[in-house]
mmCIF file with all atom_site columns, C-alpha atoms in Angstrom:
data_model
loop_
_atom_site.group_PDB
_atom_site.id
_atom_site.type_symbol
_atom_site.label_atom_id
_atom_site.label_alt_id
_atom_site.label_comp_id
_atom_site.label_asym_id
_atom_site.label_entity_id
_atom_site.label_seq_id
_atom_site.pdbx_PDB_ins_code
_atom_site.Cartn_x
_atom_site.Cartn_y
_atom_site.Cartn_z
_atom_site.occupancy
_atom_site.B_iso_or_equiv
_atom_site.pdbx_formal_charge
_atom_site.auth_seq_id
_atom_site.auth_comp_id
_atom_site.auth_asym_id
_atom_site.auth_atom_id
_atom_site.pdbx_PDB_model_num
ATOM 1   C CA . UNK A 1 1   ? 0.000  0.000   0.000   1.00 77.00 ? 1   UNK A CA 1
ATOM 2   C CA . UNK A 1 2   ? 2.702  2.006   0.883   1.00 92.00 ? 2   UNK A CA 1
ATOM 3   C CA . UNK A 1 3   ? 3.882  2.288   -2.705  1.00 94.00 ? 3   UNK A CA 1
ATOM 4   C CA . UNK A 1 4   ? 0.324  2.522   -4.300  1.00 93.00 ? 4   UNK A CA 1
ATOM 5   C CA . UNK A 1 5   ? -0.141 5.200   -1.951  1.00 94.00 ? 5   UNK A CA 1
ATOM 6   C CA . UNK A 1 6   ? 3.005  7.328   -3.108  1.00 94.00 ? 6   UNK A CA 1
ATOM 7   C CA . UNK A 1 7   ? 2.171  6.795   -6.787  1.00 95.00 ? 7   UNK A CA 1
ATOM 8   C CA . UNK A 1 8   ? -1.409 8.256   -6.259  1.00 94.00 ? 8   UNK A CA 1
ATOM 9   C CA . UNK A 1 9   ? -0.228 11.286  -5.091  1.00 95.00 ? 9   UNK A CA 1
ATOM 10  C CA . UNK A 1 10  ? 1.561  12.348  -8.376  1.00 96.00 ? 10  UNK A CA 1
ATOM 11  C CA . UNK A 1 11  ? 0.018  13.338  -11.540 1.00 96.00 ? 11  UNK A CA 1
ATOM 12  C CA . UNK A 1 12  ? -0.033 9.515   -12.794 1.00 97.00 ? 12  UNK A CA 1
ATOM 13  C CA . UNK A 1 13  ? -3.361 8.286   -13.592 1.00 96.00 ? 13  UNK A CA 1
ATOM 14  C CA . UNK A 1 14  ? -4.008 4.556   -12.515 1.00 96.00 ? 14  UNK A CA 1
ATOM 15  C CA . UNK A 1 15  ? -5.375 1.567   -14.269 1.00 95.00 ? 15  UNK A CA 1
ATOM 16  C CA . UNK A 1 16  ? -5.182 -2.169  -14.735 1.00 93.00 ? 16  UNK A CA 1
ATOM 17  C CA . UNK A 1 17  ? -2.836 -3.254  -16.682 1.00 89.00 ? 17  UNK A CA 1
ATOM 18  C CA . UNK A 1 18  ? -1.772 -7.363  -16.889 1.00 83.00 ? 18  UNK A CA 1
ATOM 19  C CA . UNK A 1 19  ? -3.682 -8.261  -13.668 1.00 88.00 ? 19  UNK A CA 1
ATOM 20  C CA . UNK A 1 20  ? -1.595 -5.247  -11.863 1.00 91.00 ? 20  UNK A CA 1
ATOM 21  C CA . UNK A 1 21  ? -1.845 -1.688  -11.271 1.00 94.00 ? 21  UNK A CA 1
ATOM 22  C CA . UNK A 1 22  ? -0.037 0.347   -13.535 1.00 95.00 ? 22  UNK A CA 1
ATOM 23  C CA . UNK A 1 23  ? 0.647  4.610   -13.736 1.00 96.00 ? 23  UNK A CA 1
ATOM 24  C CA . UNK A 1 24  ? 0.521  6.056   -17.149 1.00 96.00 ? 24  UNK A CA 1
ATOM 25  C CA . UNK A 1 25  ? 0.424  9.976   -18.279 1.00 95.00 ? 25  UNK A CA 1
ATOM 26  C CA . UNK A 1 26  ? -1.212 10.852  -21.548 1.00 92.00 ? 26  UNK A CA 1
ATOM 27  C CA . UNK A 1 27  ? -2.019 7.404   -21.879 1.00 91.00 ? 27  UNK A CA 1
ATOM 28  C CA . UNK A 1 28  ? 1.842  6.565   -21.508 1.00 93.00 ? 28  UNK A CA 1
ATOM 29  C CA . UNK A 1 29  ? 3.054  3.924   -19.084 1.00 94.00 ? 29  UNK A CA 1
ATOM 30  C CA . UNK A 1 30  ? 5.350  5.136   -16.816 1.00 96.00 ? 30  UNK A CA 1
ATOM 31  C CA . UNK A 1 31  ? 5.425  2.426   -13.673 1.00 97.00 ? 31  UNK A CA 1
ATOM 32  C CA . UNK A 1 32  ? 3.671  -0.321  -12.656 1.00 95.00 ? 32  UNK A CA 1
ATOM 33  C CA . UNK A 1 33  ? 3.486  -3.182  -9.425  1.00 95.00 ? 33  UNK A CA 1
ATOM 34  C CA . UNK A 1 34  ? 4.008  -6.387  -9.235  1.00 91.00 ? 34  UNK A CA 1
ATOM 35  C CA . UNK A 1 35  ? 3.780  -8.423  -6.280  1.00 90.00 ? 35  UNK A CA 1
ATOM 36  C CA . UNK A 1 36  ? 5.554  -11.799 -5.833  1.00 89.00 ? 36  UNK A CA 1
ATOM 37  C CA . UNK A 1 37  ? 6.616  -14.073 -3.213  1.00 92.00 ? 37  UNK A CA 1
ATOM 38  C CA . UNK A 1 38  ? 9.649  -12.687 -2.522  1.00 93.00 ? 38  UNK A CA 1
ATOM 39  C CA . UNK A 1 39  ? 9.378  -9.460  -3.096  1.00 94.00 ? 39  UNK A CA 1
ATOM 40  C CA . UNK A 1 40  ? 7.167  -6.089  -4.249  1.00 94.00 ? 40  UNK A CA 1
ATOM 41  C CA . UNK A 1 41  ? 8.677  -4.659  -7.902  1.00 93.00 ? 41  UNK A CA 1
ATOM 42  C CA . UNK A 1 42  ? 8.114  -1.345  -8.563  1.00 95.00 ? 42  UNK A CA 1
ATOM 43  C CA . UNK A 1 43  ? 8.607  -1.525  -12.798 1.00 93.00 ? 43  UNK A CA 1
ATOM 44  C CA . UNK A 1 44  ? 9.563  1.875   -14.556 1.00 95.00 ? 44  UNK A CA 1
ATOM 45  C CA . UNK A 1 45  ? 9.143  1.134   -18.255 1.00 93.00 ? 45  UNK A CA 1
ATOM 46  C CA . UNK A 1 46  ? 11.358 3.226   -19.334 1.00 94.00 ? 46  UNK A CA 1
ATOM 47  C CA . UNK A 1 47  ? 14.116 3.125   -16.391 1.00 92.00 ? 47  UNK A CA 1
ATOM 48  C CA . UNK A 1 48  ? 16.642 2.513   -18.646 1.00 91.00 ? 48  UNK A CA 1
ATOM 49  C CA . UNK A 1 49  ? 16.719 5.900   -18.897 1.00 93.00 ? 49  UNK A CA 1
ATOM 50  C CA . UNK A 1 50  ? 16.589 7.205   -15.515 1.00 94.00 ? 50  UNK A CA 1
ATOM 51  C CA . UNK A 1 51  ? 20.043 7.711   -13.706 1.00 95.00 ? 51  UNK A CA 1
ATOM 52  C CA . UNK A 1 52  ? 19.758 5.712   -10.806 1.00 92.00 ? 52  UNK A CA 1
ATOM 53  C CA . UNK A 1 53  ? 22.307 7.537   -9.036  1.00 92.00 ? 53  UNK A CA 1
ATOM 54  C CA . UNK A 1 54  ? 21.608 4.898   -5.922  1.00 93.00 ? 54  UNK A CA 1
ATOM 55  C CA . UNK A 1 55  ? 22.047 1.781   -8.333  1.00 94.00 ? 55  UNK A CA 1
ATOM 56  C CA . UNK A 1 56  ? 18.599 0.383   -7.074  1.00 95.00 ? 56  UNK A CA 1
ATOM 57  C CA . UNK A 1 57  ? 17.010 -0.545  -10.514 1.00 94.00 ? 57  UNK A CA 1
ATOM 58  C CA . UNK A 1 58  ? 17.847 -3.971  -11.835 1.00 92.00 ? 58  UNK A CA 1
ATOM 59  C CA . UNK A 1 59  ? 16.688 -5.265  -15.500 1.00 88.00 ? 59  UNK A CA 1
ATOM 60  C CA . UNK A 1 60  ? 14.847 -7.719  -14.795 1.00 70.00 ? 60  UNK A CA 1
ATOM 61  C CA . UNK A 1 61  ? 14.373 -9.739  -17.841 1.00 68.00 ? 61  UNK A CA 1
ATOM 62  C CA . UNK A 1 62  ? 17.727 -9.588  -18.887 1.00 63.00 ? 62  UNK A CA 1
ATOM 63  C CA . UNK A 1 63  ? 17.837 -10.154 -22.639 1.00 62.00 ? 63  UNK A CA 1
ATOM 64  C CA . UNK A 1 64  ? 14.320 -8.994  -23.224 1.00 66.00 ? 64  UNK A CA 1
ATOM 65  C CA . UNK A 1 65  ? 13.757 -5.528  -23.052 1.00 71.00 ? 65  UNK A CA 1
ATOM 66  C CA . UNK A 1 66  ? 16.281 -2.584  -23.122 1.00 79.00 ? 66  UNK A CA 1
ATOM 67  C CA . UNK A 1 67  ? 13.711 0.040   -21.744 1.00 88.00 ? 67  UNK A CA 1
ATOM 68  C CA . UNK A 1 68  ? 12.112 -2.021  -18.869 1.00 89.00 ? 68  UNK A CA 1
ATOM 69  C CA . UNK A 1 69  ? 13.512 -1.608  -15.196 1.00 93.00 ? 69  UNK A CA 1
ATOM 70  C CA . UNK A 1 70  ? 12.369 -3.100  -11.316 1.00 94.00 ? 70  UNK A CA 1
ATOM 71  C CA . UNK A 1 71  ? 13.536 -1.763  -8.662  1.00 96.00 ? 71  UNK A CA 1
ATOM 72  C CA . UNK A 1 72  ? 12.674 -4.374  -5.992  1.00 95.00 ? 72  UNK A CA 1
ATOM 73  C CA . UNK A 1 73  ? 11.754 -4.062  -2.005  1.00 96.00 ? 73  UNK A CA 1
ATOM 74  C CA . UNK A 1 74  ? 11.381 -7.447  0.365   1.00 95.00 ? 74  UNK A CA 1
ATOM 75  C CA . UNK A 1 75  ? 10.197 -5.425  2.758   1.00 94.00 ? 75  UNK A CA 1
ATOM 76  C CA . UNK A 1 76  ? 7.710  -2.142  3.655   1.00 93.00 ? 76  UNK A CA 1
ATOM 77  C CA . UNK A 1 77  ? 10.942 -0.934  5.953   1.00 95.00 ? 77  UNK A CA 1
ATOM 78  C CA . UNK A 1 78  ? 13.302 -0.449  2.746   1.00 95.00 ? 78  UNK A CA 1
ATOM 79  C CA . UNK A 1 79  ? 10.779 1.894   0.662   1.00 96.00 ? 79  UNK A CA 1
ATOM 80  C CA . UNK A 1 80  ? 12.317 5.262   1.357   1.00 96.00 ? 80  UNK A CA 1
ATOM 81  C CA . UNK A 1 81  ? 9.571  7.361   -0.168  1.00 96.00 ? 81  UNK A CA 1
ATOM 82  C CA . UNK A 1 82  ? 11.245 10.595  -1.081  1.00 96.00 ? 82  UNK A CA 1
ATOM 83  C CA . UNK A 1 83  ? 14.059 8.717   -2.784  1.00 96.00 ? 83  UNK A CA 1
ATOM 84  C CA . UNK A 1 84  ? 10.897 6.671   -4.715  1.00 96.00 ? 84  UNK A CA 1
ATOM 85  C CA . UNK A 1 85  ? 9.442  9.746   -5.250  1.00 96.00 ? 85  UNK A CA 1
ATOM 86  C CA . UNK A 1 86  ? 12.600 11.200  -7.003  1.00 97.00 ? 86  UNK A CA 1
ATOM 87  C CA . UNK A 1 87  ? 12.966 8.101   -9.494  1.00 97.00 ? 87  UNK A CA 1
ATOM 88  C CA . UNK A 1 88  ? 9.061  8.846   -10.347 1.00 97.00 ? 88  UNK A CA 1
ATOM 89  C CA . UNK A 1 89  ? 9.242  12.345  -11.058 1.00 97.00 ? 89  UNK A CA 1
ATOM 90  C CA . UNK A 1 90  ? 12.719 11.864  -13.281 1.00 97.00 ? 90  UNK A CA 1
ATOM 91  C CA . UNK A 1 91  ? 10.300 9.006   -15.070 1.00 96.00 ? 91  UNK A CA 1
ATOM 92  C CA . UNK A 1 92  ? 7.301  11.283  -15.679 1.00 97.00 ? 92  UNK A CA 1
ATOM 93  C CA . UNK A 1 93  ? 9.171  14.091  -17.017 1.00 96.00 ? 93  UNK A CA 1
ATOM 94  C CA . UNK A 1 94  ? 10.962 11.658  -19.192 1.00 95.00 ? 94  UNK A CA 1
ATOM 95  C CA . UNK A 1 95  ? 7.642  10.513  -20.528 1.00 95.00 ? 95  UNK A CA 1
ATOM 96  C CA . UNK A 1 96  ? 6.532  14.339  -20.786 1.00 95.00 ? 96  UNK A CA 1
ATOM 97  C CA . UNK A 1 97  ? 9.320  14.773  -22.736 1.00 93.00 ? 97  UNK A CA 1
ATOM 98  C CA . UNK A 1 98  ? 8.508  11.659  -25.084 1.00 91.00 ? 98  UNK A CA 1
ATOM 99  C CA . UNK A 1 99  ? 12.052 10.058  -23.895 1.00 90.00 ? 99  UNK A CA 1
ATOM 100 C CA . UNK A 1 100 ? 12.403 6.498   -25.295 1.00 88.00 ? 100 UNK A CA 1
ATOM 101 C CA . UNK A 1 101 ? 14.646 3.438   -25.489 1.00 84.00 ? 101 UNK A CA 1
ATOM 102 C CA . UNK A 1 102 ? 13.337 2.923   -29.058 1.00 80.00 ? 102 UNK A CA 1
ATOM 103 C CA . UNK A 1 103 ? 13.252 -1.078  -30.108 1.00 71.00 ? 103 UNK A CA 1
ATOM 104 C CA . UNK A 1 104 ? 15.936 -2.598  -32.423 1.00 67.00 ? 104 UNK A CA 1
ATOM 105 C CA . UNK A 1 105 ? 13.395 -2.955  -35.499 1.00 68.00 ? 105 UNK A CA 1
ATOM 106 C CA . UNK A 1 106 ? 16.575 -4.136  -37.748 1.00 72.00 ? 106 UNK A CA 1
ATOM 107 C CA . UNK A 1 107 ? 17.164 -7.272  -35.461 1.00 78.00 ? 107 UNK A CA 1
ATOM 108 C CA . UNK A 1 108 ? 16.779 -9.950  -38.378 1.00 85.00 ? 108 UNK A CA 1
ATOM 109 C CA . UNK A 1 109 ? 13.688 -12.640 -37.489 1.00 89.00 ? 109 UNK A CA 1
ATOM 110 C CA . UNK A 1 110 ? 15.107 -15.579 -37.201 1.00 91.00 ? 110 UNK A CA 1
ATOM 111 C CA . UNK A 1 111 ? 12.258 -18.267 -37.969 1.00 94.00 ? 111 UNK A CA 1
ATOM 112 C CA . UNK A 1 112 ? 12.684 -21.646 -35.568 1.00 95.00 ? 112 UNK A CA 1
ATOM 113 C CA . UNK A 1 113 ? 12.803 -25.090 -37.506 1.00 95.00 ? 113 UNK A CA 1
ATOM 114 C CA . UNK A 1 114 ? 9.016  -26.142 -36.465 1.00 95.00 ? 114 UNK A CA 1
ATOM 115 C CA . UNK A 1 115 ? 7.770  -23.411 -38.000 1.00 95.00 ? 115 UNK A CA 1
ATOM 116 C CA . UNK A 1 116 ? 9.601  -23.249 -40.990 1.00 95.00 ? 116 UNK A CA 1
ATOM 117 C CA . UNK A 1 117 ? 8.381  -27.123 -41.179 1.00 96.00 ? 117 UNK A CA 1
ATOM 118 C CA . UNK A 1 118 ? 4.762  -26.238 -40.384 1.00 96.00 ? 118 UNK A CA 1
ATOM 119 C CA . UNK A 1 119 ? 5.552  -23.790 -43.365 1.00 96.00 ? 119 UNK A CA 1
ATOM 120 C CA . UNK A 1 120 ? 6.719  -26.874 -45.781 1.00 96.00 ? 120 UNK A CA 1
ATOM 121 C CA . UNK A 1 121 ? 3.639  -28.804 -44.828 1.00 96.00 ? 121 UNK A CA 1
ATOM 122 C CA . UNK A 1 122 ? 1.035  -25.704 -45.233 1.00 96.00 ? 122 UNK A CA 1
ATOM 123 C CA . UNK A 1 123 ? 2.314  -23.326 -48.473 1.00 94.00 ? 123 UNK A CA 1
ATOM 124 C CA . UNK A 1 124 ? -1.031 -21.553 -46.962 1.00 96.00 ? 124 UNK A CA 1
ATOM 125 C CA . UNK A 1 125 ? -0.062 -21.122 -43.636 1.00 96.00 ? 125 UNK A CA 1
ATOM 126 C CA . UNK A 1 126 ? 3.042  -19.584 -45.315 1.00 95.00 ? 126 UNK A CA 1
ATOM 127 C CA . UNK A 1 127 ? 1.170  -16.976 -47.029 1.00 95.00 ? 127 UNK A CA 1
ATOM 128 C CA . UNK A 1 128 ? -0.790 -16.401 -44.130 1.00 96.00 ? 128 UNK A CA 1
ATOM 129 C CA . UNK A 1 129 ? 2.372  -15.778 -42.100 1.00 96.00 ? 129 UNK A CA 1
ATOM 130 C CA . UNK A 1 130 ? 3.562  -13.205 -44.803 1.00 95.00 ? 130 UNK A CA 1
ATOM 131 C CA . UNK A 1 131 ? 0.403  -10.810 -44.718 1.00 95.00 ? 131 UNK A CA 1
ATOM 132 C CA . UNK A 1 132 ? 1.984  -10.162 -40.976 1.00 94.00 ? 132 UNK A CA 1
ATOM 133 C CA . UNK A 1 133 ? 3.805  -7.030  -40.219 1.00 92.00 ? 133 UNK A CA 1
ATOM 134 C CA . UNK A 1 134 ? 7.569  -7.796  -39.157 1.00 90.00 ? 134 UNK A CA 1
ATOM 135 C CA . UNK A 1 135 ? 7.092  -6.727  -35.439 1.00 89.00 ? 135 UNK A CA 1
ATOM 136 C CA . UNK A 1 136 ? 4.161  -9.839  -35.635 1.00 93.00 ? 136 UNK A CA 1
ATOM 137 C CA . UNK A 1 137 ? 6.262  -12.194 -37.209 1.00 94.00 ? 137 UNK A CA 1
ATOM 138 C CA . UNK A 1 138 ? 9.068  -11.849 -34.641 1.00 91.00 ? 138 UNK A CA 1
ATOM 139 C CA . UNK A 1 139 ? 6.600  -12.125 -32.244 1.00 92.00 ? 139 UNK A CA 1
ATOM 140 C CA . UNK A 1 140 ? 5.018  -15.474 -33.517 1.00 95.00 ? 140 UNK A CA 1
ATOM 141 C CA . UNK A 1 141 ? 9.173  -16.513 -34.326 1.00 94.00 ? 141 UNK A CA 1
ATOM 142 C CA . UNK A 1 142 ? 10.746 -15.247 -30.681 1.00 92.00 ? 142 UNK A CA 1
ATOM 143 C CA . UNK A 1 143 ? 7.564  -17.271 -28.940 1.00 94.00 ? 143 UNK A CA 1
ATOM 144 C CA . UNK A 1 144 ? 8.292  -20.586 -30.181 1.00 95.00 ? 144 UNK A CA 1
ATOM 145 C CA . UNK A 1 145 ? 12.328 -20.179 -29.691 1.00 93.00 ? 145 UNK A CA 1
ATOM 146 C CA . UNK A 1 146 ? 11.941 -19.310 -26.175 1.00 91.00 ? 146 UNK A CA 1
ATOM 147 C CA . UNK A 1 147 ? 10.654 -22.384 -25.520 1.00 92.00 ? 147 UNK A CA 1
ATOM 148 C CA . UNK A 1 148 ? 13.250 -24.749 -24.206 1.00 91.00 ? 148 UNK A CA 1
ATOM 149 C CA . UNK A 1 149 ? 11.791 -27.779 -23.950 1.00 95.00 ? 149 UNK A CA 1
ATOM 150 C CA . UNK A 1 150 ? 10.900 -29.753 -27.386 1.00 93.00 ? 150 UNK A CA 1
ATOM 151 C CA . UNK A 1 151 ? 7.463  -29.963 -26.381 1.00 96.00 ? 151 UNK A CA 1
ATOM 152 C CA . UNK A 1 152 ? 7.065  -26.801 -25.435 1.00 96.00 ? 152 UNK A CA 1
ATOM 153 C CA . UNK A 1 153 ? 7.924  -25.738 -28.709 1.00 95.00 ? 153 UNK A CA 1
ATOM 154 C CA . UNK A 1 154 ? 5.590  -27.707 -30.246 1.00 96.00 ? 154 UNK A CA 1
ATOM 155 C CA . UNK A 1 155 ? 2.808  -26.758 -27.491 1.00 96.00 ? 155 UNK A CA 1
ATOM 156 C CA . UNK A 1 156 ? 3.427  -23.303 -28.933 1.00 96.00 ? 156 UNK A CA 1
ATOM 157 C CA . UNK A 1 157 ? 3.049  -24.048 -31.940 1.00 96.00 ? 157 UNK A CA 1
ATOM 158 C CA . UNK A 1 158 ? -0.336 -25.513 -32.182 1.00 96.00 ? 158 UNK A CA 1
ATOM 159 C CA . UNK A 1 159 ? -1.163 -22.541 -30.611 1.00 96.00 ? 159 UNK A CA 1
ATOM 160 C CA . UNK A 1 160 ? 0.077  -20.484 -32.807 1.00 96.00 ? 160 UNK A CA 1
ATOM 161 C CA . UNK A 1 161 ? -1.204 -21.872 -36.367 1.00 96.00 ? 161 UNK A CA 1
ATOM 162 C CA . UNK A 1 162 ? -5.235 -21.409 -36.154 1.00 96.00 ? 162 UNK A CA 1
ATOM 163 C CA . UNK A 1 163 ? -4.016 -17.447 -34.944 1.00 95.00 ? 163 UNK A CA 1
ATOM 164 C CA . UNK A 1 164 ? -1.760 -17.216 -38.349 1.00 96.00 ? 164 UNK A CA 1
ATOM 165 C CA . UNK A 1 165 ? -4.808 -18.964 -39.913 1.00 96.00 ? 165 UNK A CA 1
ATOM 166 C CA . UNK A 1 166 ? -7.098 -16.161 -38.758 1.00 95.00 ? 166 UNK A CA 1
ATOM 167 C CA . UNK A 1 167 ? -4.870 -13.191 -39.434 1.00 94.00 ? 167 UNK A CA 1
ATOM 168 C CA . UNK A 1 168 ? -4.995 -12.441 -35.671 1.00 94.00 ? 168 UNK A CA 1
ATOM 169 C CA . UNK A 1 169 ? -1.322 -11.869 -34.065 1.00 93.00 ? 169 UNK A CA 1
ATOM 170 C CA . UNK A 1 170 ? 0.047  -13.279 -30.909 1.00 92.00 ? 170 UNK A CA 1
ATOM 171 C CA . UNK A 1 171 ? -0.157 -10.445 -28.679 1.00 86.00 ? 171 UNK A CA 1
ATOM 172 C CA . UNK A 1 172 ? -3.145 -8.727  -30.311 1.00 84.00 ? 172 UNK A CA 1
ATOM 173 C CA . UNK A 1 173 ? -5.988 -9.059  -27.811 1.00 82.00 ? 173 UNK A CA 1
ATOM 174 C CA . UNK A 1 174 ? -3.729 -7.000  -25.530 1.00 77.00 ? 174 UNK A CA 1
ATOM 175 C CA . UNK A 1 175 ? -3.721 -4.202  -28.095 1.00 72.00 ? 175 UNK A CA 1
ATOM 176 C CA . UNK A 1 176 ? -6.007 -1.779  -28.236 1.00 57.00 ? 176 UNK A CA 1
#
């Protein structure tokens, strides 16, 4: 609460976002909570470009964003709120300021075997896959090579093909 509390004194506006509250401006994210079992995550989606002076922010998918930042507290006692406060201000005038890690939209889309042999087997599902925009293809692509496990990948897979099917991407019913 103590967190939740801070954030709703600022200019952010909150909503719902992924099961979680999250802070936007101008319909911007700038932060968002997550609780786990270990620890509360306060997520600045954009804290790669705050300064973190105190070298509290961690990335915490490493690999996966370059933008995204946590900055993590296992207990109520280690929230100092003015420094919190601080890190949310820098944040919101970033986002005022339309300050972006912009995504690496050259990164080539490397296409995992299954799907390339889901391809061979269905010259339709092919085509399908084409009509895509890149960012959608990479998404279908990067979701299946995650996967570590074999049947995983395949799991994945036969989830994916009736959306290619349909024209409907991965990540779409979280668009608006």
């Amino acid at each position: 609460m103590i967190l939740r509390d801070l954030l709703n004194n600022t200019e952010l506006v909150e909503t719902i976002k992924w099961g979680a509250p999250a802070y936007t401006i101008n319909g911007k994210n700038v932060v968002g909570l997550g609780s786990f079992k270990s620890y509360t995550g306060l997520w600045f989606f954009q804290g790669a470009l705050l300064k973190d002076r105190k070298n509290v922010l961690v990335s915490a998918t490493d690999g996966q964003t370059r933008a995204l930042r946590q900055w993590r507290f296992q207990s109520a006692e280690e929230i100092d709120p003015d420094l919190v406060l601080k890190y949310v201000q820098e944040a919101i005038e970033n986002q005022k300021q339309n300050k972006a890690v912009k995504a690496d939209r050259d990164k080539p889309i490397v296409i995992p075997d299954e799907l390339n042999q889901a391809f061979r087997d269905n010259p339709n599902l092919k085509a399908s896959f084409q009509a895509f925009t890149r960012g959608k293809k990479r998404e279908f692509a990067d979701y299946i090579s995650e996967a570590k496990q074999e049947k995983t990948r395949q799991a994945r897979l036969q989830k994916i093909i009736p959306l290619i099917q349909q024209n409907i991407g991965l990540n779409d019913k979280y668009r608006k």
